[in-house]
XYZ file of C-alpha atoms in Angstrom:
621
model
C 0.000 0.000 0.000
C 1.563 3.237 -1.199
C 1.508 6.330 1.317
C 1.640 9.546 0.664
C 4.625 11.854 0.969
C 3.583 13.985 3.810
C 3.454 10.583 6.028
C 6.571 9.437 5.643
C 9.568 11.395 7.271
C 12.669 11.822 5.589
C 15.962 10.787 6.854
C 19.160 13.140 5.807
C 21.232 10.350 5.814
C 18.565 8.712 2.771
C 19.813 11.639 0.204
C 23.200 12.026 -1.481
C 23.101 15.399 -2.913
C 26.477 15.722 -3.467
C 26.620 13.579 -6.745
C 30.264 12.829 -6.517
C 29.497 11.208 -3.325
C 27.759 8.987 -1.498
C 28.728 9.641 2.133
C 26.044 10.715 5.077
C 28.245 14.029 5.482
C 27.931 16.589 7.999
C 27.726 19.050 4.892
C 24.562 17.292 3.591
C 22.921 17.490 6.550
C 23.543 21.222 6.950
C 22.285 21.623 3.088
C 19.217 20.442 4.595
C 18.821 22.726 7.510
C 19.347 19.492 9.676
C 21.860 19.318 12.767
C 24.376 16.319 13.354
C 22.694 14.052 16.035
C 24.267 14.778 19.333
C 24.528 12.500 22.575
C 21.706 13.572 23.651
C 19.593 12.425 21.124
C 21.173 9.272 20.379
C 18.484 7.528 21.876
C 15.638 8.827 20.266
C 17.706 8.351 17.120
C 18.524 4.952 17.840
C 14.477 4.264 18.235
C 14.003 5.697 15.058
C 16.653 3.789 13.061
C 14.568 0.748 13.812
C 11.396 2.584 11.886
C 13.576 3.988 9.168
C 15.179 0.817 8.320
C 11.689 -0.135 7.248
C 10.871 2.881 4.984
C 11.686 2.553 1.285
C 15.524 4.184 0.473
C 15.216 7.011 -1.862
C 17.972 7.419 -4.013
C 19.268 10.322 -6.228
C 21.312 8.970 -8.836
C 24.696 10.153 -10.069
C 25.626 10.944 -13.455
C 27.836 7.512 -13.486
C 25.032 5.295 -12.500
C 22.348 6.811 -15.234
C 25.615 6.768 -18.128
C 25.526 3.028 -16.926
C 21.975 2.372 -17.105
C 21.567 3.879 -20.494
C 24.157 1.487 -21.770
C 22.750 -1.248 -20.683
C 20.029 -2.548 -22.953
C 16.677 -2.577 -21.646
C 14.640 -6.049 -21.904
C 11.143 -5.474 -22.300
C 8.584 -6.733 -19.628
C 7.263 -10.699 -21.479
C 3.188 -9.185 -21.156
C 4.080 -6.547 -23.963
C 3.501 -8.812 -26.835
C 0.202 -9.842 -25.309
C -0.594 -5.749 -24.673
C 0.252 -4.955 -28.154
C -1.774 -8.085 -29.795
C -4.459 -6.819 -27.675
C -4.595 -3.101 -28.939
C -4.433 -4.556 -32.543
C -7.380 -6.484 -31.970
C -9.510 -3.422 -30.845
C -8.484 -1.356 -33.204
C -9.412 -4.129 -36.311
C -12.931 -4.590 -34.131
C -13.479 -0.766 -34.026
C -12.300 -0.486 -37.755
C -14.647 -2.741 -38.452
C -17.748 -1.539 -36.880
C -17.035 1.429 -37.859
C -17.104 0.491 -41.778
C -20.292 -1.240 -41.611
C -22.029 1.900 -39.814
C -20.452 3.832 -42.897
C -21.583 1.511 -45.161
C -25.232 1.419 -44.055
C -24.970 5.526 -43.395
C -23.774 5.379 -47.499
C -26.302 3.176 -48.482
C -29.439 4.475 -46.459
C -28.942 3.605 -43.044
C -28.337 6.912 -41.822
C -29.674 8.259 -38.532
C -32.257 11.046 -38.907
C -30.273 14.429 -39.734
C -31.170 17.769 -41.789
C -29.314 19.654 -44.015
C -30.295 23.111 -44.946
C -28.101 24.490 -47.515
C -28.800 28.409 -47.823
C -27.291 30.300 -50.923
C -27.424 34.126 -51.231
C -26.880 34.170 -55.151
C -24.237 37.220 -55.808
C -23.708 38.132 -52.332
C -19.586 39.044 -51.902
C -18.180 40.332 -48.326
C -18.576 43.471 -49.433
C -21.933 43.233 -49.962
C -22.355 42.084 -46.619
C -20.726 44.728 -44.928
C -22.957 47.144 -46.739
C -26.021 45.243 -45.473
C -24.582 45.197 -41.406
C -23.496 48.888 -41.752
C -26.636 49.618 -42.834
C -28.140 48.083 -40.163
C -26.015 50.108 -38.084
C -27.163 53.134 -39.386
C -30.906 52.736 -38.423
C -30.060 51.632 -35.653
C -27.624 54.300 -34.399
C -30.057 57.287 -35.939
C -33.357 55.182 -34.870
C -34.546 55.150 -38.274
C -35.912 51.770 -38.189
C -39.580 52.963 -38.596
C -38.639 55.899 -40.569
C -38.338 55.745 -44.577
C -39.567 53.670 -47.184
C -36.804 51.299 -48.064
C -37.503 49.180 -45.030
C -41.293 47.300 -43.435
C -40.418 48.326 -39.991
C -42.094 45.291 -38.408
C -39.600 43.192 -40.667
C -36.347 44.876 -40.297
C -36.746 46.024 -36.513
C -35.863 42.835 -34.974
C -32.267 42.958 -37.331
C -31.675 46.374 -36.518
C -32.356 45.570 -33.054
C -29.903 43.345 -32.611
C -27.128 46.240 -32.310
C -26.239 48.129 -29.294
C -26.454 51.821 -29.174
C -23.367 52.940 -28.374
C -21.502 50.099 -29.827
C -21.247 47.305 -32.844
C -23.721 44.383 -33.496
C -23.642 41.429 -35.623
C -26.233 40.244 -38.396
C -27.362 36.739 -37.873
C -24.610 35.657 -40.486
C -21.929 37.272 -38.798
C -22.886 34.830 -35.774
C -21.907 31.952 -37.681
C -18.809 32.571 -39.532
C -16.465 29.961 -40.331
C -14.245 30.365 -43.443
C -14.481 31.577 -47.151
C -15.370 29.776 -50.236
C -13.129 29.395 -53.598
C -15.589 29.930 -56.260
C -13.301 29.512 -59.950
C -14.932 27.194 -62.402
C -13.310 24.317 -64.208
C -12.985 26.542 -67.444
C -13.157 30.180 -65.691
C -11.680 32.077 -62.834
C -15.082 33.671 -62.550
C -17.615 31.478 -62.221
C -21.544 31.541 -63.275
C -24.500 30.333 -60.877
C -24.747 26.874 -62.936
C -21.426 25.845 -62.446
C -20.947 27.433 -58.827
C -24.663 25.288 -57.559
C -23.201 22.196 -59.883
C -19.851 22.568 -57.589
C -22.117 22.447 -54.388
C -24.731 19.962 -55.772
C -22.473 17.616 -57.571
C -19.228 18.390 -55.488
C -17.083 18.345 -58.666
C -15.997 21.538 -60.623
C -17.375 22.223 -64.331
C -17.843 24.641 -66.971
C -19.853 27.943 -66.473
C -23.633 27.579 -67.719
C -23.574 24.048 -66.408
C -26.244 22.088 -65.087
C -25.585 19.016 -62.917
C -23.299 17.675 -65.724
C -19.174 17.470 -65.444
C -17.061 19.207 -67.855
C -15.294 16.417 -69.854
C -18.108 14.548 -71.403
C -20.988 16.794 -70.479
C -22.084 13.558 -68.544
C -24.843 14.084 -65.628
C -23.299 13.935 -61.942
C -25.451 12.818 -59.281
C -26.492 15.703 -56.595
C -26.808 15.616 -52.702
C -30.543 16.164 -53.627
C -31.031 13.266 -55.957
C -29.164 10.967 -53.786
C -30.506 12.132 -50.454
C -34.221 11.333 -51.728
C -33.004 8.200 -53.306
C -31.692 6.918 -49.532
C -35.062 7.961 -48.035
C -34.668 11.734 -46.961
C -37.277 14.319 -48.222
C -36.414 17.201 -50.060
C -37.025 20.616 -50.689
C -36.107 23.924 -52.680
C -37.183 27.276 -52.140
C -36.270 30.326 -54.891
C -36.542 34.292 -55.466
C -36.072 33.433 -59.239
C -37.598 31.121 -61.666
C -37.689 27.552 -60.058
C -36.181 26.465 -63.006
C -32.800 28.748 -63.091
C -29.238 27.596 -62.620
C -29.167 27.640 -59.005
C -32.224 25.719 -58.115
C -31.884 23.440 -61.190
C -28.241 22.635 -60.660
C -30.004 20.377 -57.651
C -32.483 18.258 -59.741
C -31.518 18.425 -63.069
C -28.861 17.483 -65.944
C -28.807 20.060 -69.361
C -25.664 20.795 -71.210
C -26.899 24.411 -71.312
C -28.624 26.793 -68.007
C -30.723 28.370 -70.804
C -32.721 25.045 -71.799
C -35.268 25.804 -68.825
C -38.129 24.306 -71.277
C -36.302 20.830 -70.215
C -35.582 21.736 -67.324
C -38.930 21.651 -66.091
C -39.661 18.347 -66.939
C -37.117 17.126 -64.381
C -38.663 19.364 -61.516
C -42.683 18.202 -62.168
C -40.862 14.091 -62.202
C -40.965 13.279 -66.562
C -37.564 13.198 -66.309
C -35.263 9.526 -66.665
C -35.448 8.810 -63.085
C -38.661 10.161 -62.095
C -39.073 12.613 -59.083
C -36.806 14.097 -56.690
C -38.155 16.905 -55.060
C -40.924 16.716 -52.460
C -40.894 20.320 -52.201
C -40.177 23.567 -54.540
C -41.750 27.199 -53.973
C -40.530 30.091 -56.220
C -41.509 31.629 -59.921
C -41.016 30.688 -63.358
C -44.791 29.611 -63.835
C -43.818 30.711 -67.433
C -42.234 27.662 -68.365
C -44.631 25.283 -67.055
C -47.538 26.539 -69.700
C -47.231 25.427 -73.005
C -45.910 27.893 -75.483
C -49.443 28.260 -77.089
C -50.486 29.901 -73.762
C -50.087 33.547 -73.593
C -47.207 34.720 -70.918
C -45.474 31.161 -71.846
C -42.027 31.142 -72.049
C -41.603 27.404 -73.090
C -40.420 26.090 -76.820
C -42.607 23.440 -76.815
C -45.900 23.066 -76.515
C -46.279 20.781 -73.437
C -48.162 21.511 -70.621
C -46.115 20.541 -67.614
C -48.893 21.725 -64.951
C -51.304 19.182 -66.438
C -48.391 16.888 -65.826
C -47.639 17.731 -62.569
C -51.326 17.242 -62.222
C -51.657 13.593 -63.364
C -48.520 12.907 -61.330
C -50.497 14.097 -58.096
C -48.250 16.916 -57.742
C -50.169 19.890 -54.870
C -50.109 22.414 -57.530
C -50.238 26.463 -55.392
C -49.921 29.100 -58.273
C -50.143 32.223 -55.992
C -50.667 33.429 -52.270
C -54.374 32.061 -52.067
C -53.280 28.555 -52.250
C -50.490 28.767 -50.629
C -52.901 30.104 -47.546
C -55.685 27.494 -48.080
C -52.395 25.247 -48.181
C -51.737 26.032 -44.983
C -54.660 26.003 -43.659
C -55.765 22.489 -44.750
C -53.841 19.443 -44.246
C -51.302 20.207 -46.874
C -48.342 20.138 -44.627
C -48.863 16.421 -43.904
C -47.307 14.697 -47.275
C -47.420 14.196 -50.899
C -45.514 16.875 -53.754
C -46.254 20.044 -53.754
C -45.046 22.913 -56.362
C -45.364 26.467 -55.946
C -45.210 28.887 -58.383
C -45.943 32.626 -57.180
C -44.799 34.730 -60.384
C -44.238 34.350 -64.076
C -41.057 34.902 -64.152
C -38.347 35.843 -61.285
C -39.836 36.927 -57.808
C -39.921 40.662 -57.022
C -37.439 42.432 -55.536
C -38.444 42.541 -51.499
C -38.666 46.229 -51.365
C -40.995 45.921 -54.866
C -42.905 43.227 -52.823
C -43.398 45.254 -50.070
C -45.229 48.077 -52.027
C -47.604 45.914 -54.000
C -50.835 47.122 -53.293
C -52.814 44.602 -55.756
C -53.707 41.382 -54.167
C -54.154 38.977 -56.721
C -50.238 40.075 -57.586
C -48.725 39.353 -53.588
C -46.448 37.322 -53.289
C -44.753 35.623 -50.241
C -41.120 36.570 -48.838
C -37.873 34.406 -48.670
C -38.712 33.595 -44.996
C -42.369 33.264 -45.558
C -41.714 30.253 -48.165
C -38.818 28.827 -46.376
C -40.947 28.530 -43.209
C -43.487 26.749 -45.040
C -41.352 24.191 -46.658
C -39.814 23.528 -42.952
C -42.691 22.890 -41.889
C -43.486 20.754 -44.721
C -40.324 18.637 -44.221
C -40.721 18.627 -40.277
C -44.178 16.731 -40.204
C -43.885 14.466 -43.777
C -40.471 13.044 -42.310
C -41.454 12.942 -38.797
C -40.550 9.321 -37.856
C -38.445 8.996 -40.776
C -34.736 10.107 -41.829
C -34.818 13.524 -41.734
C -34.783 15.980 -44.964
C -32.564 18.154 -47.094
C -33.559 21.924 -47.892
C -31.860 24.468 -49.940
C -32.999 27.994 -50.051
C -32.159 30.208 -52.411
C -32.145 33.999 -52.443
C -31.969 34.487 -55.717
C -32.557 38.605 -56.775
C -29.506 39.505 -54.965
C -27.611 38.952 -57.618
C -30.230 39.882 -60.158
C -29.827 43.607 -58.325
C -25.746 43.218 -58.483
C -25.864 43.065 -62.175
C -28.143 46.105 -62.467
C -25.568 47.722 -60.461
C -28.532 48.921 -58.153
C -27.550 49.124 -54.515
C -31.743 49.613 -53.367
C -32.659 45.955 -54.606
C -29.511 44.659 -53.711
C -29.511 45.626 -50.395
C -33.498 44.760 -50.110
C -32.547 41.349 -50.934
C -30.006 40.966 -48.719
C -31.924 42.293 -45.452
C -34.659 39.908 -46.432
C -32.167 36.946 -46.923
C -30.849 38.057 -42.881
C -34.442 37.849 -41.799
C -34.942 34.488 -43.239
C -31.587 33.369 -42.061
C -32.521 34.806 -38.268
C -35.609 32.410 -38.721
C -34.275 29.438 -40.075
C -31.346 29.326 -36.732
C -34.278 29.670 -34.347
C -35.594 26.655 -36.173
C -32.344 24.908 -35.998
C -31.550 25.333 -32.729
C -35.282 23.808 -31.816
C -34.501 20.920 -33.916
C -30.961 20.385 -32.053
C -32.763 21.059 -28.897
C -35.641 18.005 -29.787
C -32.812 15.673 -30.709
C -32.706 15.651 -34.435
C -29.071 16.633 -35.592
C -29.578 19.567 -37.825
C -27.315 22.105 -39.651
C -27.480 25.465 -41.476
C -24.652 26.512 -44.053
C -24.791 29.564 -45.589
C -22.475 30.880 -48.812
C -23.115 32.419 -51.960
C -21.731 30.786 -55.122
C -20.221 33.925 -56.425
C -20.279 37.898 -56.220
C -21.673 39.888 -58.903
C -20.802 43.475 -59.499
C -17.322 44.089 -57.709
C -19.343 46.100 -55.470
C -16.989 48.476 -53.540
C -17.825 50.883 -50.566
C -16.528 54.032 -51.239
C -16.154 55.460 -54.536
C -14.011 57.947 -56.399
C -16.211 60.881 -57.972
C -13.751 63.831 -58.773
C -10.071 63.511 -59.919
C -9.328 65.061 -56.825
C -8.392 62.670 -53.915
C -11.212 60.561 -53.035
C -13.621 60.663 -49.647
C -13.331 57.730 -47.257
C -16.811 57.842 -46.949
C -19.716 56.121 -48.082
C -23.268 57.215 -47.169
C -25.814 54.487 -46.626
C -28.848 57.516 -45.970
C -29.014 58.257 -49.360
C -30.293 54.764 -50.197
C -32.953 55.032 -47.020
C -36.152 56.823 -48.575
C -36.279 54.475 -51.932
C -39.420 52.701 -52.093
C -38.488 50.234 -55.582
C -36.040 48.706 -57.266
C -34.145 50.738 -59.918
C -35.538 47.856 -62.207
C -39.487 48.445 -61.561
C -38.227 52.196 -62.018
C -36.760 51.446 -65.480
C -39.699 49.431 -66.300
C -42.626 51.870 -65.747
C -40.478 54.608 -67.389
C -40.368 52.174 -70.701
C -43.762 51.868 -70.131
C -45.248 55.277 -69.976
C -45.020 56.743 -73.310
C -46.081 60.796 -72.452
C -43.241 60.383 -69.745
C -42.221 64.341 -69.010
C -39.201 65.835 -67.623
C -40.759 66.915 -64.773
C -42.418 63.152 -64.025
C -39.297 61.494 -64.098
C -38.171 64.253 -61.590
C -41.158 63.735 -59.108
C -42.375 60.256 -59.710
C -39.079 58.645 -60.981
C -36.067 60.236 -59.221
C -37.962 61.910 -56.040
C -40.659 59.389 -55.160
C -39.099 56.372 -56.448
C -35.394 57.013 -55.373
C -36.028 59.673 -52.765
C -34.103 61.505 -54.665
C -34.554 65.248 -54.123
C -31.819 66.945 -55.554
C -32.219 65.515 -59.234
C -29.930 67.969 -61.594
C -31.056 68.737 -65.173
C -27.688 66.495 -66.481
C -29.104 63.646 -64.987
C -32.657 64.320 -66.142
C -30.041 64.507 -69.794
C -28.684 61.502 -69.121
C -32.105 59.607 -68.577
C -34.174 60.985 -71.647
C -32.763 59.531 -74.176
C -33.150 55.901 -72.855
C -36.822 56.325 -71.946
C -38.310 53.710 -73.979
C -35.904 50.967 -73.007
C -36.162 49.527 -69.846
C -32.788 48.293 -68.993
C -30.953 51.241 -69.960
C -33.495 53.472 -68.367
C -32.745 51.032 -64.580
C -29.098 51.571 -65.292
C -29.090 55.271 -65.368
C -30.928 55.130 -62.128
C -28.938 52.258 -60.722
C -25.785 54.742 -61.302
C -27.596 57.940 -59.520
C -28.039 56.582 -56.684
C -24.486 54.843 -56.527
C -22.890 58.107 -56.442
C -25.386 59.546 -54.109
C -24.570 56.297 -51.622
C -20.764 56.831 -52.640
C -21.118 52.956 -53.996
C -18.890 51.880 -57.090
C -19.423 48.891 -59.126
C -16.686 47.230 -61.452
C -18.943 44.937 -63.164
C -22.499 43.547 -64.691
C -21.773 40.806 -64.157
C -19.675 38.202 -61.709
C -16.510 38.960 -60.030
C -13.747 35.792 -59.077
C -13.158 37.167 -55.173
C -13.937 34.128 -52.339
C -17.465 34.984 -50.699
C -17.776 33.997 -47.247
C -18.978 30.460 -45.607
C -21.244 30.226 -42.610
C -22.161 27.197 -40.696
C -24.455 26.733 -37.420
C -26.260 23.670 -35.533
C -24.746 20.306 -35.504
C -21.070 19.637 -36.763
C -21.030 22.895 -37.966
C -17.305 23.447 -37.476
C -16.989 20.144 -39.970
C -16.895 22.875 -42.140
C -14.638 25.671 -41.113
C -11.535 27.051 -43.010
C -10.915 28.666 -46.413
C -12.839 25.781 -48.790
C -13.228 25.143 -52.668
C -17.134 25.042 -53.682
C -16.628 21.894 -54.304
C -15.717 20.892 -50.462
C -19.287 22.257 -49.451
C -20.969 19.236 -51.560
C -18.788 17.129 -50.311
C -19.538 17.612 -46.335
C -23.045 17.556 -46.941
C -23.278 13.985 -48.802
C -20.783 13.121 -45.848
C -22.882 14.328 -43.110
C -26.015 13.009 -44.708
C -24.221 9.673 -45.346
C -24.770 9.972 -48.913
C -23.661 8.272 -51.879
C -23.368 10.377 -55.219
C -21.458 7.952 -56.983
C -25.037 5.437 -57.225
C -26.999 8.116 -58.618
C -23.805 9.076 -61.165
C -24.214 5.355 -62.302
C -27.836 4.952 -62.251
C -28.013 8.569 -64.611
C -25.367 7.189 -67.310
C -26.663 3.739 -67.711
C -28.859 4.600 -70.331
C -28.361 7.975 -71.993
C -31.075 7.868 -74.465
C -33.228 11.113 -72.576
C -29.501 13.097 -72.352
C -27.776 15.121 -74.733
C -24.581 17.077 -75.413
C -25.581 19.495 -77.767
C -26.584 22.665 -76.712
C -30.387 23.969 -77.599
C -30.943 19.649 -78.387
C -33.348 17.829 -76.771
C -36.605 15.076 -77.063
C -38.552 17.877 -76.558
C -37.646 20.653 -79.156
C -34.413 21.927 -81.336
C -35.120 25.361 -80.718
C -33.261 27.202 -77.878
C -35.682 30.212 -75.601
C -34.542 33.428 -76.137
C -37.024 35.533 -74.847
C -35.845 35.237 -71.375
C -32.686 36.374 -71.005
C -30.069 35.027 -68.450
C -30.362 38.597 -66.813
C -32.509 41.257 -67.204
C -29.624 43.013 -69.249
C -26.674 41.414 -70.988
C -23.864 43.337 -72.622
């Protein structure tokens, strides 16, 4: 039985500290405050020796006796062979285990766990900083209820979230972990098809992509694909056309972004391996009527609604279904598509100010909370779901170089991302493993705060204000000055510059500038897109995409599994990984008969003619 050192008293004569030596020495003694024993105390010394001749000797080795020690060789103790035969066994057992869990995770035996993949289409850092500084702003002037560019009741509780006197975070800031690379396999600028292929697929291809690789235009399999194959439900939710690059780059496999007619036929379940989506709410009904339909965008003449229809697909074209929807039973089970504009989704701050009922339409939040709650009760029981949600007009806003819908889009992507961590954290909280990630798949614009206007040295200065008392988009601007054909000087100074823009201090070279580009839409939104700019002190390098890394954001469960400075790519990757996924079926299953897929641009069952009345953007150089 051991003891412990405060029981057992130390003899002098026990320690040599002289290590030349090994002699009980008066000097050792006095090194240890001890006196040599005198006659007086021999016999309390000599009824001690007895005692310490029973207490273990501690020795202090010299330098001689550890030189010898380390040349003698040291025989290991006979039980390490066992020890070490031992550990190998575990570790074979555990390696073992461990591969048949993976294999059933890969295969569909995965524990329940959700995935929601957000994407904020266009959205660089700097964009980002522009949306939290503006926050700032109302906060810091208590502006929050004041102007038009913001619904008060929506963008208090972001605001709110900063202290008075000092900095506050957005809900993404919360969850940063890294930065994503965004190049393309043939571009260091990427588009949206190849950047959602990269994150969808997990592999890199060329720009205009759509869930194919870049060798043999081949299809990939996708997260989405494979996670409904394995038993999970799935869902998308859009700001754009249901059927453009981002969303598509999820469920379907075209050679070309712009073949959207085919595209289509994948989402409503015609396509080679029937459905995949549970789930999708956005716009684009255009290319779901057949093209002898007036407002149809398709190139065919196939009516994918009456499709959808026989395939007992929940059809909800607008808000009114979408309520009765809710109301009813809807969120039990069973497909459901919702289309809630023609073409792309308004702008938020456009939304906002739509007076006409029969035109509303729901916000970014509004659908993503319904297709939550969607996935929550059909899976309940079950494996768990996977969810991407896309906003979408971001971008649309960074190529129009207009700061107003860019920065509308953004706020309403924070307020959807506030909602969607509450509902994480409940999930987490119930005991079903759930995780957010957040990135965009590219910037557009090369938006930069701060801009030069003179030749003279510039301002450090940019002034979000001047963007607070716009009430649309420089786009619906641009639009109903194409549209009114007795436009006068003096209404595009009230009703386009002062009451759209808040603009008050319109000068007669910008009313120049404007004139002559009043019948064209686009060019009349650019002009305006550029007053305001300078107003805000905003600069913008680009229409279109810019090759900088955008930032990564992860929350809930495992969410530092994704942390650091990542290709696209990597992004796919962690979610068929945490999903227990396996692409590499669904690649297979896709290619074994190619018959339905082909490599020619504008070629396909359905048509040889390519759409080109929707454009990629709503402006193209």
């Amino acid at each position: 039985m051991s003891r412990s050192p405060q029981a057992i008293e130390l003899d002098p004569v026990q320690f040599v500290l002289d290590e030349e030596t090994a002699s009980n020495s008066s000097h050792t003694e006095s090194l240890l405050g001890r006196h040599s024993p005198s006659s007086s105390d021999e016999k309390q010394s000599t009824s001690a020796a007895g005692a310490a001749s029973n207490r273990p000797r501690i020795l202090i080795p010299t330098r001689d006796m550890i030189a010898a020690a380390a040349g003698r060789r040291r025989e290991a103790p006979s039980h390490v062979k066992t020890v070490v035969v031992g550990l190998l066994g575990l570790l074979a057992l555990a390696y073992g285990v461990t591969s048949l869990l993976s294999l059933g995770s890969r295969f569909g035996g995965a524990p329940s766990v959700r995935v929601i993949l957000m994407i904020s289409d266009g959205m660089g850092p700097a964009s980002e900083t522009m949306s939290r500084e503006f926050l700032q702003y109302l906060h810091d002037t208590r502006s929050v209820d004041g102007g038009s560019l913001l619904n008060g009741s929506v963008w208090a509780t972001l605001a709110g979230g900063f202290e008075r006197d000092g900095f506050g975070l957005t809900p993404l800031d919360e969850m940063l972990v890294g930065a994503s690379r965004t190049r393309s396999s043939n571009s260091l600028v990427t588009d949206s098809a190849a950047g959602a292929t990269a994150f969808s697929c997990g592999i890199k291809t060329y720009n205009g992509a759509i869930g194919v690789e870049p060798a043999e235009k081949k299809p990939c399999g996708t997260v989405l694909e494979a996670a409904r194959r394995q038993g999970f439900l799935t869902g998308l939710v859009s700001t754009s056309r249901i059927t453009h690059a981002t969303p598509a780059s999820f469920y379907a496999h075209v050679v070309d972004r712009d073949l959207e007619s085919e595209i289509a036929s994948f989402l409503v379940g015609t396509g080679p391996r029937g459905p995949s989506v549970d789930i999708a709410l956005g716009g684009g009904e255009c290319f779901f009527l057949p093209n002898s339909t007036k407002g149809s965008c398709r190139t065919d003449g196939e009516d994918m609604l009456a499709k959808a229809e026989e395939l007992d697909v929940t059809l909800l074209r607008g808000m009114n279904d979408l309520r009765a929807w809710h109301d009813g039973d809807g969120h039990e089970g069973g497909r459901v598509l919702g289309l809630f504009a023609r073409d792309h989704m308004s702008y938020e701050i456009d939304r906002q100010q739509n007076s006409v009922l029969e035109n509303e339409q729901p916000s970014l939040k509004e659908m993503a909370s319904h297709a939550l709650q969607y996935l929550e009760n059909a899976s309940a029981g079950g494996k768990g779901f996977f969810l991407m949600v896309e906003g979408s007009r971001i971008d649309m806003a960074g190529h129009n170089n207009d700061p107003v819908g860019h920065l509308s889009d953004m706020l309403a992507y924070h307020e959807a991302v506030r909602f969607v961590k509450e509902w994480v954290d409940k999930s987490n909280e119930e005991g079903t493993p759930c995780v957010l990630i957040s990135v965009s798949d590219h910037e557009t614009g090369g938006l930069s705060l701060g801009r030069q206007l003179t030749t003279k040295y510039p301002e450090y200065a940019w002034y979000p204000d001047a963007l607070l008392n716009a009430t649309h988009s420089t786009e619906h601007l641009g639009a109903l000055v194409a549209a009114n054909s007795s436009a006068t000087r003096d209404w595009l100074r009230s009703e386009i510059y002062g009451r759209g823009l808040g603009i008050t201090d319109v000068t007669e070279k910008e009313i120049d500038e404007l004139w002559p580009h009043r019948k064209t839409a686009y060019w009349s939104n650019r002009v305006l897109a550029d007053a305001i700019s300078r107003r805000a002190q905003i600069g913008w390098s680009s229409a279109g995409h810019s090759g900088v890394d955008v930032n990564l954001y992860a929350y809930g469960f495992n969410a530092s599994g994704i942390a650091g400075n990542r290709e696209n790519t990597e992004i796919g990757s962690y979610i068929e990984h945490a999903m227990g996924l396996n692409l590499d079926v669904v690649t297979m299953e896709l290619n074994k008969d190619l018959a339905w897929h082909s490599t020619s641009a504008g070629k396909s069952p359905q048509t040889t003619q390519r759409r080109t009345e929707v454009k990629h953007y709503h402006g193209d150089f």
